[in-house]
JSON list of C-alpha atoms in Angstrom, two decimals:
[
{"chain": "A", "resi": 603, "resn": "MET", "atom": "CA", "xyz": [-42.76, -14.57, -6.34]},
{"chain": "A", "resi": 604, "resn": "THR", "atom": "CA", "xyz": [-44.58, -11.55, -7.77]},
{"chain": "A", "resi": 605, "resn": "THR", "atom": "CA", "xyz": [-45.38, -10.34, -4.28]},
{"chain": "A", "resi": 606, "resn": "THR", "atom": "CA", "xyz": [-41.69, -10.55, -3.32]},
{"chain": "A", "resi": 607, "resn": "VAL", "atom": "CA", "xyz": [-40.59, -8.57, -6.37]},
{"chain": "A", "resi": 608, "resn": "LEU", "atom": "CA", "xyz": [-43.22, -5.90, -5.73]},
{"chain": "A", "resi": 609, "resn": "ALA", "atom": "CA", "xyz": [-42.05, -5.63, -2.12]},
{"chain": "A", "resi": 610, "resn": "LEU", "atom": "CA", "xyz": [-38.38, -5.06, -3.04]},
{"chain": "A", "resi": 611, "resn": "PRO", "atom": "CA", "xyz": [-38.71, -1.28, -3.56]},
{"chain": "A", "resi": 612, "resn": "HIS", "atom": "CA", "xyz": [-40.20, -0.96, -0.09]},
{"chain": "A", "resi": 613, "resn": "ILE", "atom": "CA", "xyz": [-37.10, -2.67, 1.32]},
{"chain": "A", "resi": 614, "resn": "ILE", "atom": "CA", "xyz": [-34.40, -1.10, -0.86]},
{"chain": "A", "resi": 615, "resn": "ASP", "atom": "CA", "xyz": [-35.63, 2.50, -0.96]},
{"chain": "A", "resi": 616, "resn": "PRO", "atom": "CA", "xyz": [-35.35, 3.10, 2.81]},
{"chain": "A", "resi": 617, "resn": "VAL", "atom": "CA", "xyz": [-31.82, 1.68, 2.79]},
{"chain": "A", "resi": 618, "resn": "LEU", "atom": "CA", "xyz": [-30.74, 3.90, -0.09]},
{"chain": "A", "resi": 619, "resn": "ALA", "atom": "CA", "xyz": [-32.42, 6.85, 1.58]},
{"chain": "A", "resi": 620, "resn": "LEU", "atom": "CA", "xyz": [-30.19, 6.57, 4.65]},
{"chain": "A", "resi": 621, "resn": "PRO", "atom": "CA", "xyz": [-28.17, 9.82, 4.56]},
{"chain": "A", "resi": 622, "resn": "HIS", "atom": "CA", "xyz": [-24.78, 8.41, 5.49]},
{"chain": "A", "resi": 623, "resn": "ILE", "atom": "CA", "xyz": [-24.80, 4.85, 4.18]},
{"chain": "A", "resi": 624, "resn": "MET", "atom": "CA", "xyz": [-22.55, 5.71, 1.19]},
{"chain": "A", "resi": 625, "resn": "ASP", "atom": "CA", "xyz": [-20.31, 8.07, 3.16]},
{"chain": "A", "resi": 626, "resn": "PRO", "atom": "CA", "xyz": [-16.94, 6.43, 4.03]},
{"chain": "A", "resi": 627, "resn": "MET", "atom": "CA", "xyz": [-16.78, 8.51, 7.18]},
{"chain": "A", "resi": 628, "resn": "TYR", "atom": "CA", "xyz": [-19.99, 6.86, 8.39]},
{"chain": "A", "resi": 629, "resn": "TRP", "atom": "CA", "xyz": [-18.02, 3.62, 8.60]},
{"chain": "A", "resi": 630, "resn": "LEU", "atom": "CA", "xyz": [-14.47, 4.90, 9.20]},
{"chain": "A", "resi": 631, "resn": "GLY", "atom": "CA", "xyz": [-14.95, 8.24, 10.97]},
{"chain": "A", "resi": 632, "resn": "GLU", "atom": "CA", "xyz": [-14.66, 8.79, 14.70]},
{"chain": "A", "resi": 633, "resn": "GLY", "atom": "CA", "xyz": [-17.35, 6.72, 16.37]},
{"chain": "A", "resi": 634, "resn": "GLY", "atom": "CA", "xyz": [-17.91, 4.64, 13.22]},
{"chain": "A", "resi": 635, "resn": "PRO", "atom": "CA", "xyz": [-18.00, 0.83, 13.38]},
{"chain": "A", "resi": 636, "resn": "PHE", "atom": "CA", "xyz": [-14.52, 0.47, 11.84]},
{"chain": "A", "resi": 637, "resn": "ALA", "atom": "CA", "xyz": [-12.86, 3.65, 13.14]},
{"chain": "A", "resi": 638, "resn": "SER", "atom": "CA", "xyz": [-10.69, 1.82, 15.65]},
{"chain": "A", "resi": 639, "resn": "ALA", "atom": "CA", "xyz": [-9.29, -0.43, 12.91]},
{"chain": "A", "resi": 640, "resn": "VAL", "atom": "CA", "xyz": [-8.03, 2.37, 10.63]},
{"chain": "A", "resi": 641, "resn": "LEU", "atom": "CA", "xyz": [-4.67, 3.09, 12.31]},
{"chain": "A", "resi": 642, "resn": "PRO", "atom": "CA", "xyz": [-3.79, -0.55, 13.17]},
{"chain": "A", "resi": 643, "resn": "GLY", "atom": "CA", "xyz": [-4.82, -1.63, 9.67]},
{"chain": "A", "resi": 644, "resn": "ILE", "atom": "CA", "xyz": [-2.62, 0.96, 7.96]},
{"chain": "A", "resi": 645, "resn": "LEU", "atom": "CA", "xyz": [0.36, 0.16, 10.18]},
{"chain": "A", "resi": 646, "resn": "LEU", "atom": "CA", "xyz": [-0.04, -3.60, 9.70]},
{"chain": "A", "resi": 647, "resn": "ILE", "atom": "CA", "xyz": [-0.09, -3.30, 5.91]},
{"chain": "A", "resi": 648, "resn": "VAL", "atom": "CA", "xyz": [2.91, -0.94, 5.91]},
{"chain": "A", "resi": 649, "resn": "PHE", "atom": "CA", "xyz": [4.90, -3.40, 8.03]},
{"chain": "A", "resi": 650, "resn": "ILE", "atom": "CA", "xyz": [3.93, -6.40, 5.91]},
{"chain": "A", "resi": 651, "resn": "GLU", "atom": "CA", "xyz": [4.91, -4.59, 2.70]},
{"chain": "A", "resi": 652, "resn": "THR", "atom": "CA", "xyz": [8.25, -3.35, 4.01]},
{"chain": "A", "resi": 653, "resn": "GLY", "atom": "CA", "xyz": [9.27, -6.05, 6.46]},
{"chain": "A", "resi": 654, "resn": "LEU", "atom": "CA", "xyz": [7.81, -9.35, 5.28]},
{"chain": "A", "resi": 655, "resn": "LEU", "atom": "CA", "xyz": [8.68, -9.16, 1.56]},
{"chain": "A", "resi": 656, "resn": "PHE", "atom": "CA", "xyz": [5.11, -8.87, 0.32]},
{"chain": "A", "resi": 657, "resn": "PRO", "atom": "CA", "xyz": [5.44, -6.29, -2.48]},
{"chain": "A", "resi": 658, "resn": "LEU", "atom": "CA", "xyz": [1.92, -6.30, -3.91]},
{"chain": "A", "resi": 659, "resn": "LEU", "atom": "CA", "xyz": [0.27, -4.22, -1.19]},
{"chain": "A", "resi": 660, "resn": "PRO", "atom": "CA", "xyz": [-0.79, -0.65, -2.10]},
{"chain": "A", "resi": 661, "resn": "GLY", "atom": "CA", "xyz": [1.41, 1.25, 0.36]},
{"chain": "A", "resi": 662, "resn": "ASP", "atom": "CA", "xyz": [1.37, 4.64, -1.37]},
{"chain": "A", "resi": 663, "resn": "SER", "atom": "CA", "xyz": [-2.37, 4.74, -2.01]},
{"chain": "A", "resi": 664, "resn": "LEU", "atom": "CA", "xyz": [-3.02, 3.48, 1.51]},
{"chain": "A", "resi": 665, "resn": "LEU", "atom": "CA", "xyz": [-1.06, 6.33, 3.08]},
{"chain": "A", "resi": 666, "resn": "PHE", "atom": "CA", "xyz": [-2.72, 8.83, 0.75]},
{"chain": "A", "resi": 667, "resn": "THR", "atom": "CA", "xyz": [-6.14, 7.51, 1.76]},
{"chain": "A", "resi": 668, "resn": "GLY", "atom": "CA", "xyz": [-5.15, 7.67, 5.42]},
{"chain": "A", "resi": 669, "resn": "GLY", "atom": "CA", "xyz": [-4.29, 11.33, 4.93]},
{"chain": "A", "resi": 670, "resn": "LEU", "atom": "CA", "xyz": [-7.65, 11.95, 3.27]},
{"chain": "A", "resi": 671, "resn": "LEU", "atom": "CA", "xyz": [-9.46, 10.33, 6.18]},
{"chain": "A", "resi": 672, "resn": "ALA", "atom": "CA", "xyz": [-7.44, 12.36, 8.70]},
{"chain": "A", "resi": 673, "resn": "ALA", "atom": "CA", "xyz": [-8.56, 15.57, 6.96]},
{"chain": "A", "resi": 674, "resn": "ALA", "atom": "CA", "xyz": [-12.25, 14.74, 7.42]},
{"chain": "A", "resi": 675, "resn": "PRO", "atom": "CA", "xyz": [-14.34, 16.60, 10.03]},
{"chain": "A", "resi": 676, "resn": "ASN", "atom": "CA", "xyz": [-14.55, 13.50, 12.26]},
{"chain": "A", "resi": 677, "resn": "PRO", "atom": "CA", "xyz": [-11.23, 11.77, 11.53]},
{"chain": "A", "resi": 678, "resn": "PRO", "atom": "CA", "xyz": [-10.59, 8.23, 12.80]},
{"chain": "A", "resi": 679, "resn": "VAL", "atom": "CA", "xyz": [-7.00, 9.20, 13.62]},
{"chain": "A", "resi": 680, "resn": "ASN", "atom": "CA", "xyz": [-5.09, 12.43, 14.24]},
{"chain": "A", "resi": 681, "resn": "ILE", "atom": "CA", "xyz": [-2.80, 13.36, 11.34]},
{"chain": "A", "resi": 682, "resn": "GLY", "atom": "CA", "xyz": [0.20, 13.87, 13.65]},
{"chain": "A", "resi": 683, "resn": "VAL", "atom": "CA", "xyz": [-0.22, 10.44, 15.22]},
{"chain": "A", "resi": 684, "resn": "LEU", "atom": "CA", "xyz": [-0.67, 8.85, 11.79]},
{"chain": "A", "resi": 685, "resn": "VAL", "atom": "CA", "xyz": [2.46, 10.44, 10.30]},
{"chain": "A", "resi": 686, "resn": "VAL", "atom": "CA", "xyz": [4.69, 9.52, 13.25]},
{"chain": "A", "resi": 687, "resn": "CYS", "atom": "CA", "xyz": [3.38, 5.95, 13.50]},
{"chain": "A", "resi": 688, "resn": "VAL", "atom": "CA", "xyz": [3.70, 5.29, 9.76]},
{"chain": "A", "resi": 689, "resn": "ALA", "atom": "CA", "xyz": [7.29, 6.58, 9.66]},
{"chain": "A", "resi": 690, "resn": "VAL", "atom": "CA", "xyz": [8.29, 4.50, 12.69]},
{"chain": "A", "resi": 691, "resn": "VAL", "atom": "CA", "xyz": [6.65, 1.30, 11.42]},
{"chain": "A", "resi": 692, "resn": "ALA", "atom": "CA", "xyz": [8.12, 1.77, 7.93]},
{"chain": "A", "resi": 693, "resn": "VAL", "atom": "CA", "xyz": [11.63, 2.04, 9.40]},
{"chain": "A", "resi": 694, "resn": "LEU", "atom": "CA", "xyz": [11.06, -0.95, 11.69]},
{"chain": "A", "resi": 695, "resn": "GLY", "atom": "CA", "xyz": [9.82, -3.00, 8.74]},
{"chain": "A", "resi": 696, "resn": "ASP", "atom": "CA", "xyz": [12.96, -2.20, 6.79]},
{"chain": "A", "resi": 697, "resn": "GLN", "atom": "CA", "xyz": [15.15, -3.30, 9.70]},
{"chain": "A", "resi": 698, "resn": "CYS", "atom": "CA", "xyz": [13.40, -6.66, 9.60]},
{"chain": "A", "resi": 699, "resn": "ALA", "atom": "CA", "xyz": [13.97, -6.91, 5.84]},
{"chain": "A", "resi": 700, "resn": "TYR", "atom": "CA", "xyz": [17.64, -5.88, 6.19]},
{"chain": "A", "resi": 701, "resn": "PHE", "atom": "CA", "xyz": [18.37, -8.73, 8.60]},
{"chain": "A", "resi": 702, "resn": "ILE", "atom": "CA", "xyz": [16.40, -11.15, 6.44]},
{"chain": "A", "resi": 703, "resn": "GLY", "atom": "CA", "xyz": [18.80, -10.14, 3.68]},
{"chain": "A", "resi": 704, "resn": "ARG", "atom": "CA", "xyz": [21.79, -10.86, 5.86]},
{"chain": "A", "resi": 705, "resn": "ARG", "atom": "CA", "xyz": [20.38, -14.20, 6.86]},
{"chain": "A", "resi": 706, "resn": "ILE", "atom": "CA", "xyz": [18.76, -15.69, 3.75]},
{"chain": "A", "resi": 707, "resn": "GLY", "atom": "CA", "xyz": [18.99, -12.97, 1.12]},
{"chain": "A", "resi": 708, "resn": "PRO", "atom": "CA", "xyz": [21.16, -14.78, -1.45]},
{"chain": "A", "resi": 709, "resn": "ALA", "atom": "CA", "xyz": [18.58, -17.56, -1.67]},
{"chain": "A", "resi": 710, "resn": "LEU", "atom": "CA", "xyz": [16.07, -15.06, -3.10]},
{"chain": "A", "resi": 711, "resn": "PHE", "atom": "CA", "xyz": [18.03, -14.98, -6.35]},
{"chain": "A", "resi": 712, "resn": "ASP", "atom": "CA", "xyz": [17.42, -18.72, -6.75]},
{"chain": "A", "resi": 713, "resn": "LYS", "atom": "CA", "xyz": [13.78, -18.72, -5.62]},
{"chain": "A", "resi": 714, "resn": "GLU", "atom": "CA", "xyz": [11.33, -19.91, -8.25]},
{"chain": "A", "resi": 715, "resn": "ASP", "atom": "CA", "xyz": [8.43, -17.76, -9.39]},
{"chain": "A", "resi": 716, "resn": "SER", "atom": "CA", "xyz": [5.10, -18.13, -7.61]},
{"chain": "A", "resi": 717, "resn": "ARG", "atom": "CA", "xyz": [1.83, -16.26, -7.63]},
{"chain": "A", "resi": 718, "resn": "LEU", "atom": "CA", "xyz": [3.07, -13.78, -5.04]},
{"chain": "A", "resi": 719, "resn": "PHE", "atom": "CA", "xyz": [6.77, -13.72, -5.87]},
{"chain": "A", "resi": 720, "resn": "LYS", "atom": "CA", "xyz": [8.52, -13.09, -9.17]},
{"chain": "A", "resi": 721, "resn": "LYS", "atom": "CA", "xyz": [12.27, -13.36, -9.56]},
{"chain": "A", "resi": 722, "resn": "HIS", "atom": "CA", "xyz": [12.34, -10.18, -11.62]},
{"chain": "A", "resi": 723, "resn": "TYR", "atom": "CA", "xyz": [11.21, -8.28, -8.50]},
{"chain": "A", "resi": 724, "resn": "VAL", "atom": "CA", "xyz": [14.63, -8.99, -7.02]},
{"chain": "A", "resi": 725, "resn": "THR", "atom": "CA", "xyz": [16.66, -8.48, -10.20]},
{"chain": "A", "resi": 726, "resn": "GLU", "atom": "CA", "xyz": [15.00, -5.14, -10.95]},
{"chain": "A", "resi": 727, "resn": "SER", "atom": "CA", "xyz": [15.52, -4.00, -7.37]},
{"chain": "A", "resi": 728, "resn": "HIS", "atom": "CA", "xyz": [19.16, -5.10, -7.56]},
{"chain": "A", "resi": 729, "resn": "ALA", "atom": "CA", "xyz": [19.69, -3.10, -10.76]},
{"chain": "A", "resi": 730, "resn": "PHE", "atom": "CA", "xyz": [18.12, -0.05, -9.09]},
{"chain": "A", "resi": 731, "resn": "PHE", "atom": "CA", "xyz": [20.40, -0.55, -6.09]},
{"chain": "A", "resi": 732, "resn": "GLU", "atom": "CA", "xyz": [23.51, -0.87, -8.25]},
{"chain": "A", "resi": 733, "resn": "ARG", "atom": "CA", "xyz": [22.58, 2.26, -10.21]},
{"chain": "A", "resi": 734, "resn": "HIS", "atom": "CA", "xyz": [21.96, 4.59, -7.29]},
{"chain": "A", "resi": 735, "resn": "GLY", "atom": "CA", "xyz": [24.09, 3.18, -4.47]},
{"chain": "A", "resi": 736, "resn": "ALA", "atom": "CA", "xyz": [23.37, 4.08, -0.85]},
{"chain": "A", "resi": 737, "resn": "LYS", "atom": "CA", "xyz": [20.84, 6.77, -1.76]},
{"chain": "A", "resi": 738, "resn": "THR", "atom": "CA", "xyz": [18.69, 3.94, -3.13]},
{"chain": "A", "resi": 739, "resn": "ILE", "atom": "CA", "xyz": [17.53, 3.44, 0.46]},
{"chain": "A", "resi": 740, "resn": "ILE", "atom": "CA", "xyz": [15.80, 6.83, 0.22]},
{"chain": "A", "resi": 741, "resn": "LEU", "atom": "CA", "xyz": [14.76, 6.80, -3.45]},
{"chain": "A", "resi": 742, "resn": "ALA", "atom": "CA", "xyz": [13.34, 3.27, -3.32]},
{"chain": "A", "resi": 743, "resn": "ARG", "atom": "CA", "xyz": [10.77, 4.36, -0.76]},
{"chain": "A", "resi": 744, "resn": "PHE", "atom": "CA", "xyz": [8.81, 5.97, -3.57]},
{"chain": "A", "resi": 745, "resn": "VAL", "atom": "CA", "xyz": [9.05, 3.03, -6.00]},
{"chain": "A", "resi": 746, "resn": "PRO", "atom": "CA", "xyz": [6.57, 0.18, -5.40]},
{"chain": "A", "resi": 747, "resn": "ILE", "atom": "CA", "xyz": [8.10, -3.33, -5.22]},
{"chain": "A", "resi": 748, "resn": "VAL", "atom": "CA", "xyz": [11.63, -1.87, -5.27]},
{"chain": "A", "resi": 749, "resn": "ARG", "atom": "CA", "xyz": [11.11, -0.47, -1.77]},
{"chain": "A", "resi": 750, "resn": "THR", "atom": "CA", "xyz": [10.23, -3.96, -0.53]},
{"chain": "A", "resi": 751, "resn": "PHE", "atom": "CA", "xyz": [13.44, -5.62, -1.71]},
{"chain": "A", "resi": 752, "resn": "THR", "atom": "CA", "xyz": [15.98, -2.80, -1.38]},
{"chain": "A", "resi": 753, "resn": "PRO", "atom": "CA", "xyz": [16.52, -3.35, 2.38]},
{"chain": "A", "resi": 754, "resn": "VAL", "atom": "CA", "xyz": [17.02, -7.05, 1.67]},
{"chain": "A", "resi": 755, "resn": "LEU", "atom": "CA", "xyz": [19.65, -6.25, -0.94]},
{"chain": "A", "resi": 756, "resn": "ALA", "atom": "CA", "xyz": [21.34, -3.89, 1.50]},
{"chain": "A", "resi": 757, "resn": "GLY", "atom": "CA", "xyz": [21.56, -6.81, 3.91]},
{"chain": "A", "resi": 758, "resn": "VAL", "atom": "CA", "xyz": [22.81, -9.19, 1.21]},
{"chain": "A", "resi": 759, "resn": "SER", "atom": "CA", "xyz": [25.56, -6.75, 0.26]},
{"chain": "A", "resi": 760, "resn": "TYR", "atom": "CA", "xyz": [26.46, -6.23, 3.93]},
{"chain": "A", "resi": 761, "resn": "MET", "atom": "CA", "xyz": [26.00, -2.48, 3.72]},
{"chain": "A", "resi": 762, "resn": "ARG", "atom": "CA", "xyz": [27.26, -1.10, 7.03]},
{"chain": "A", "resi": 763, "resn": "TYR", "atom": "CA", "xyz": [24.28, -1.04, 9.35]},
{"chain": "A", "resi": 764, "resn": "PRO", "atom": "CA", "xyz": [24.74, 2.53, 10.67]},
{"chain": "A", "resi": 765, "resn": "VAL", "atom": "CA", "xyz": [24.82, 3.80, 7.06]},
{"chain": "A", "resi": 766, "resn": "PHE", "atom": "CA", "xyz": [21.72, 1.80, 6.16]},
{"chain": "A", "resi": 767, "resn": "LEU", "atom": "CA", "xyz": [19.88, 2.93, 9.29]},
{"chain": "A", "resi": 768, "resn": "GLY", "atom": "CA", "xyz": [20.68, 6.60, 8.69]},
{"chain": "A", "resi": 769, "resn": "PHE", "atom": "CA", "xyz": [19.47, 6.60, 5.09]},
{"chain": "A", "resi": 770, "resn": "ASP", "atom": "CA", "xyz": [16.46, 4.48, 6.03]},
{"chain": "A", "resi": 771, "resn": "ILE", "atom": "CA", "xyz": [15.29, 6.84, 8.75]},
{"chain": "A", "resi": 772, "resn": "VAL", "atom": "CA", "xyz": [15.43, 9.74, 6.30]},
{"chain": "A", "resi": 773, "resn": "GLY", "atom": "CA", "xyz": [13.56, 7.73, 3.66]},
{"chain": "A", "resi": 774, "resn": "GLY", "atom": "CA", "xyz": [10.97, 6.50, 6.14]},
{"chain": "A", "resi": 775, "resn": "ILE", "atom": "CA", "xyz": [10.21, 10.04, 7.31]},
{"chain": "A", "resi": 776, "resn": "LEU", "atom": "CA", "xyz": [10.05, 11.48, 3.78]},
{"chain": "A", "resi": 777, "resn": "TRP", "atom": "CA", "xyz": [7.78, 8.69, 2.55]},
{"chain": "A", "resi": 778, "resn": "GLY", "atom": "CA", "xyz": [5.63, 8.21, 5.63]},
{"chain": "A", "resi": 779, "resn": "ALA", "atom": "CA", "xyz": [5.13, 11.93, 6.20]},
{"chain": "A", "resi": 780, "resn": "GLY", "atom": "CA", "xyz": [5.20, 13.07, 2.57]},
{"chain": "A", "resi": 781, "resn": "VAL", "atom": "CA", "xyz": [2.58, 10.77, 1.05]},
{"chain": "A", "resi": 782, "resn": "THR", "atom": "CA", "xyz": [0.31, 10.94, 4.10]},
{"chain": "A", "resi": 783, "resn": "LEU", "atom": "CA", "xyz": [0.46, 14.74, 4.31]},
{"chain": "A", "resi": 784, "resn": "LEU", "atom": "CA", "xyz": [-0.19, 15.00, 0.57]},
{"chain": "A", "resi": 785, "resn": "GLY", "atom": "CA", "xyz": [-3.46, 13.15, 1.11]},
{"chain": "A", "resi": 786, "resn": "TYR", "atom": "CA", "xyz": [-4.20, 15.29, 4.17]},
{"chain": "A", "resi": 787, "resn": "PHE", "atom": "CA", "xyz": [-3.69, 18.63, 2.41]},
{"chain": "A", "resi": 788, "resn": "LEU", "atom": "CA", "xyz": [-5.63, 17.54, -0.66]},
{"chain": "A", "resi": 789, "resn": "GLY", "atom": "CA", "xyz": [-8.35, 16.32, 1.68]},
{"chain": "A", "resi": 790, "resn": "ASN", "atom": "CA", "xyz": [-8.77, 19.91, 2.82]},
{"chain": "A", "resi": 791, "resn": "VAL", "atom": "CA", "xyz": [-9.45, 21.10, -0.73]},
{"chain": "A", "resi": 792, "resn": "PRO", "atom": "CA", "xyz": [-13.19, 21.87, -0.91]},
{"chain": "A", "resi": 793, "resn": "PHE", "atom": "CA", "xyz": [-13.82, 19.77, -4.04]},
{"chain": "A", "resi": 794, "resn": "VAL", "atom": "CA", "xyz": [-12.01, 16.74, -2.62]},
{"chain": "A", "resi": 795, "resn": "LYS", "atom": "CA", "xyz": [-13.70, 17.13, 0.76]},
{"chain": "A", "resi": 796, "resn": "GLY", "atom": "CA", "xyz": [-17.08, 17.30, -0.94]},
{"chain": "A", "resi": 797, "resn": "HIS", "atom": "CA", "xyz": [-16.42, 14.17, -3.02]},
{"chain": "A", "resi": 798, "resn": "LEU", "atom": "CA", "xyz": [-14.52, 12.04, -0.50]},
{"chain": "A", "resi": 799, "resn": "GLU", "atom": "CA", "xyz": [-16.25, 8.77, -1.41]},
{"chain": "A", "resi": 800, "resn": "LEU", "atom": "CA", "xyz": [-15.44, 9.33, -5.10]},
{"chain": "A", "resi": 801, "resn": "MET", "atom": "CA", "xyz": [-11.79, 10.08, -4.28]},
{"chain": "A", "resi": 802, "resn": "ILE", "atom": "CA", "xyz": [-11.44, 6.91, -2.21]},
{"chain": "A", "resi": 803, "resn": "LEU", "atom": "CA", "xyz": [-13.07, 4.79, -4.91]},
{"chain": "A", "resi": 804, "resn": "LEU", "atom": "CA", "xyz": [-10.70, 6.30, -7.48]},
{"chain": "A", "resi": 805, "resn": "ILE", "atom": "CA", "xyz": [-7.69, 5.52, -5.29]},
{"chain": "A", "resi": 806, "resn": "VAL", "atom": "CA", "xyz": [-8.88, 1.93, -4.81]},
{"chain": "A", "resi": 807, "resn": "PHE", "atom": "CA", "xyz": [-9.37, 1.56, -8.56]},
{"chain": "A", "resi": 808, "resn": "LEU", "atom": "CA", "xyz": [-5.89, 2.91, -9.34]},
{"chain": "A", "resi": 809, "resn": "SER", "atom": "CA", "xyz": [-4.41, 0.65, -6.65]},
{"chain": "A", "resi": 810, "resn": "ILE", "atom": "CA", "xyz": [-5.83, -2.57, -8.06]},
{"chain": "A", "resi": 811, "resn": "LEU", "atom": "CA", "xyz": [-5.39, -1.62, -11.73]},
{"chain": "A", "resi": 812, "resn": "PRO", "atom": "CA", "xyz": [-1.71, -2.70, -11.97]},
{"chain": "A", "resi": 813, "resn": "GLY", "atom": "CA", "xyz": [-2.59, -6.07, -10.44]},
{"chain": "A", "resi": 814, "resn": "VAL", "atom": "CA", "xyz": [-5.46, -6.55, -12.88]},
{"chain": "A", "resi": 815, "resn": "ILE", "atom": "CA", "xyz": [-3.19, -5.66, -15.80]},
{"chain": "A", "resi": 816, "resn": "THR", "atom": "CA", "xyz": [-0.51, -8.08, -14.56]},
{"chain": "A", "resi": 817, "resn": "VAL", "atom": "CA", "xyz": [-3.01, -10.92, -14.18]},
{"chain": "A", "resi": 818, "resn": "GLY", "atom": "CA", "xyz": [-4.41, -10.19, -17.65]},
{"chain": "A", "resi": 819, "resn": "ARG", "atom": "CA", "xyz": [-0.95, -10.24, -19.20]},
{"chain": "A", "resi": 820, "resn": "ASN", "atom": "CA", "xyz": [-0.09, -13.52, -17.49]},
{"chain": "A", "resi": 821, "resn": "LEU", "atom": "CA", "xyz": [-3.32, -15.13, -18.66]},
{"chain": "A", "resi": 822, "resn": "LEU", "atom": "CA", "xyz": [-2.73, -13.87, -22.20]},
{"chain": "A", "resi": 823, "resn": "ARG", "atom": "CA", "xyz": [0.86, -15.12, -22.13]},
{"chain": "A", "resi": 824, "resn": "ARG", "atom": "CA", "xyz": [-0.26, -18.56, -20.96]},
{"chain": "A", "resi": 825, "resn": "ARG", "atom": "CA", "xyz": [-2.94, -18.67, -23.62]},
{"chain": "A", "resi": 826, "resn": "ASN", "atom": "CA", "xyz": [-0.45, -17.78, -26.35]},
{"chain": "A", "resi": 827, "resn": "ALA", "atom": "CA", "xyz": [2.02, -20.35, -25.02]},
{"chain": "A", "resi": 828, "resn": "MET", "atom": "CA", "xyz": [-0.49, -23.20, -25.22]},
{"chain": "A", "resi": 829, "resn": "PRO", "atom": "CA", "xyz": [0.05, -25.41, -28.27]},
{"chain": "A", "resi": 830, "resn": "ASP", "atom": "CA", "xyz": [-2.67, -25.16, -30.90]},
{"chain": "A", "resi": 831, "resn": "GLU", "atom": "CA", "xyz": [-5.09, -28.08, -30.69]},
{"chain": "A", "resi": 832, "resn": "GLY", "atom": "CA", "xyz": [-5.86, -30.07, -33.79]}
]
């Protein structure tokens, strides 16, 4: 046992000394082991969030991170390709959600809460839709959760499809291009470029923080709702 413990530094130190092991671009950059998965992964998550009614995915932070990666010296994907693909997939996802709304949308208002679905997601999105009307299709793009259910509500309310499609294309371009390019331009700032791994870790932390807070609140609420024993 003592021999094993004494040998650990000889195993760990060479690993930590590898120059690129902590660099995200070592894994995700052009030629990296996961480079080919960056673009499909981003597009898949965008489609799931917008088209399959799964609101808890970090769409904004994902696009921002994609822009950061595209600004790196050896990017896994060209920024132009990323922007166009994200905008197209976001619009396609919304078309799927719109027709889900036409087909089964009203049932969402009667759906019981589950771990991944809360009824207030729909009611809050409906209130947002009622407040802002057709321009909600554009504004909701920049509001997490609301952007997932707004196309469904447009389908439920039988918003004329050409009107929905027009607003949705504008919103998809503004969101897909805007958030991604923001990450790209910030990725070209010397400080950000020099601390890319820190920036990505910060984005990941901020992405999961709302979920952690929500889980904590739910656990606290359940604990307070339990009858006192004894």
